[in-house]
Coordinates of N, CA and C in Angstrom, one line a residue:
X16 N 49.7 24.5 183.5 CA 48.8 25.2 182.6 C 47.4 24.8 183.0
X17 N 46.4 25.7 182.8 CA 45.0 25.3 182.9 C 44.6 24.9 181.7
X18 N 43.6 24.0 181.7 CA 43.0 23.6 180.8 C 42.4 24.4 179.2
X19 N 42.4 26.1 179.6 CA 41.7 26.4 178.6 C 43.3 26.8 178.2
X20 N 44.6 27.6 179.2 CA 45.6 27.6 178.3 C 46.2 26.5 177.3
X21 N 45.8 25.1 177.8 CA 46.5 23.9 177.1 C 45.6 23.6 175.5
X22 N 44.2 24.1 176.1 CA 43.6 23.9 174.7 C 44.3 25.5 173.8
X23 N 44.3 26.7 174.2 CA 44.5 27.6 173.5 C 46.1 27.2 172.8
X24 N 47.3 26.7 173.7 CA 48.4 26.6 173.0 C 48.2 25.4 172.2
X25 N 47.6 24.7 172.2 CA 46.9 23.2 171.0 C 47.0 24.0 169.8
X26 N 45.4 24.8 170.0 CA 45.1 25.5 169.1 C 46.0 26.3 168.1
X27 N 46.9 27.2 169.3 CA 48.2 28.1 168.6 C 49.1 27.2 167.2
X28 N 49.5 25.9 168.1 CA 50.2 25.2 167.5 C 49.8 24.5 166.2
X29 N 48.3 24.6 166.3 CA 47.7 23.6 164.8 C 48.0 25.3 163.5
X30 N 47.7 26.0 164.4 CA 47.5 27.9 163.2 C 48.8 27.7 162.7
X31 N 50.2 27.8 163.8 CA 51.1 28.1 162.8 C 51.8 26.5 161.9
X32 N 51.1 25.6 162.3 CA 51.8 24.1 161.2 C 50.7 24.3 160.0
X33 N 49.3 25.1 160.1 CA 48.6 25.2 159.0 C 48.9 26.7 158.2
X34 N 49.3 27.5 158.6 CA 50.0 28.9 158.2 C 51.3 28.4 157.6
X35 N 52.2 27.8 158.4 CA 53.3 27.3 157.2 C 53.0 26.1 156.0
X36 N 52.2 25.3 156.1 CA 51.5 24.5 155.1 C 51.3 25.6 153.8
X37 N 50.8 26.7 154.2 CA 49.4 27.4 153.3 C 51.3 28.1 152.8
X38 N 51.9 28.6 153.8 CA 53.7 29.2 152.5 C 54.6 28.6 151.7
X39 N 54.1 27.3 152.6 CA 55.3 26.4 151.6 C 54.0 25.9 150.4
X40 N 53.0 26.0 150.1 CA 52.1 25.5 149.0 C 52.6 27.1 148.7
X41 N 52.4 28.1 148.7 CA 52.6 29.7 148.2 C 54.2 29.5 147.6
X42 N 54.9 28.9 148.0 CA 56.3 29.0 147.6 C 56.3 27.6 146.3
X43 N 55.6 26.9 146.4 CA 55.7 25.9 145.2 C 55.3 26.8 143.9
X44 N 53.7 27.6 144.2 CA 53.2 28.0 142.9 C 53.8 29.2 142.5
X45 N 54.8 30.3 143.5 CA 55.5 31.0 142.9 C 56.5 30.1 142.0
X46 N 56.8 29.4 142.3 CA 58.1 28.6 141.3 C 57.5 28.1 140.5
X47 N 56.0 27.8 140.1 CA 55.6 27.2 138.8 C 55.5 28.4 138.3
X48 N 54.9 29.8 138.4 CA 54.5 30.6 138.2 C 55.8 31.2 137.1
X49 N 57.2 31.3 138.1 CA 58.4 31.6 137.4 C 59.0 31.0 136.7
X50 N 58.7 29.6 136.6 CA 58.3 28.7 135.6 C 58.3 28.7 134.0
X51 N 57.2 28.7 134.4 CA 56.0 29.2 133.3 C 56.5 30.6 132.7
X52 N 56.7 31.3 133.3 CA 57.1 32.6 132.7 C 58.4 32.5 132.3
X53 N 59.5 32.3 132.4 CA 60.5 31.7 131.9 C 60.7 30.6 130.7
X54 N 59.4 29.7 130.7 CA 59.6 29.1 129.4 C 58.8 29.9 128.3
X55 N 58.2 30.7 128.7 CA 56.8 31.9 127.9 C 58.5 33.3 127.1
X56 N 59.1 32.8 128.7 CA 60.1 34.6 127.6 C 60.9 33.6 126.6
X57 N 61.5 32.1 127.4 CA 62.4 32.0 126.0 C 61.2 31.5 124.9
X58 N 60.1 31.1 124.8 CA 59.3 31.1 123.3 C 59.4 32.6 122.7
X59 N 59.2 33.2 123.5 CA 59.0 34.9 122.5 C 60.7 35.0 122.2
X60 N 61.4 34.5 122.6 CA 62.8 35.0 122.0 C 62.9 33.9 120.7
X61 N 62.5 32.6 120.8 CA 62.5 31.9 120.1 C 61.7 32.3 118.9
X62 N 60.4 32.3 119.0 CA 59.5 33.4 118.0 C 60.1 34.4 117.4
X63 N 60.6 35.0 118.1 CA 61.2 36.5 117.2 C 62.4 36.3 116.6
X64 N 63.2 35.2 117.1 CA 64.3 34.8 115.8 C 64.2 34.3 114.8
X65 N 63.0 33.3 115.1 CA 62.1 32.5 113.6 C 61.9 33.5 112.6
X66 N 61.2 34.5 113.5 CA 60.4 35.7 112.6 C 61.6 36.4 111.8
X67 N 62.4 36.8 112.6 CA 64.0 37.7 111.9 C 64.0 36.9 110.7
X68 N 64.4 35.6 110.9 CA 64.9 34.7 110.0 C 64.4 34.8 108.8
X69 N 62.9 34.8 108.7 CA 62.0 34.2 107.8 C 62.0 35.4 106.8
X70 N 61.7 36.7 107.5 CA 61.5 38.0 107.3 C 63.3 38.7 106.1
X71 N 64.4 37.9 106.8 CA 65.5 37.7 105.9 C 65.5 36.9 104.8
X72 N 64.9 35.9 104.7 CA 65.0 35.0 104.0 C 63.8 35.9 102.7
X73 N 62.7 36.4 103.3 CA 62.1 37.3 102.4 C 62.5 37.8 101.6
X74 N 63.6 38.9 101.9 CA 63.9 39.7 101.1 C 65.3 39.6 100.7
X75 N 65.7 38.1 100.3 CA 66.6 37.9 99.3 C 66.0 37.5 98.2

């Protein structure tokens, strides 16, 4: 290889270990993301049974 191919495949090689860095950080915050949304739907299910409940208990 010549010198500027040895620097260009250097180069190549730093793009894709810093391109897969940047998906696997992209694949953590999707999993906080679904997360978070997952403990957000069971409060609203939790919420709205409180609510049933309370809303029963009203109108005895």
């Amino acid at each position: 290889m010549e010198p500027n191919e040895e620097t260009y495949f250097s180069l190549q090689q730093d793009w894709r270990k810093e391109i897969q860095d940047i998906f696997e950080e992209l694949k953590i915050k999707e999993q906080e993301i679904r997360d978070r949304e997952q403990e957000m739907i069971r409060l609203t299910i939790e919420q709205n049974h409180k609510r049933m409940l309370l809303e029963k208990w009203e109108h005895e």
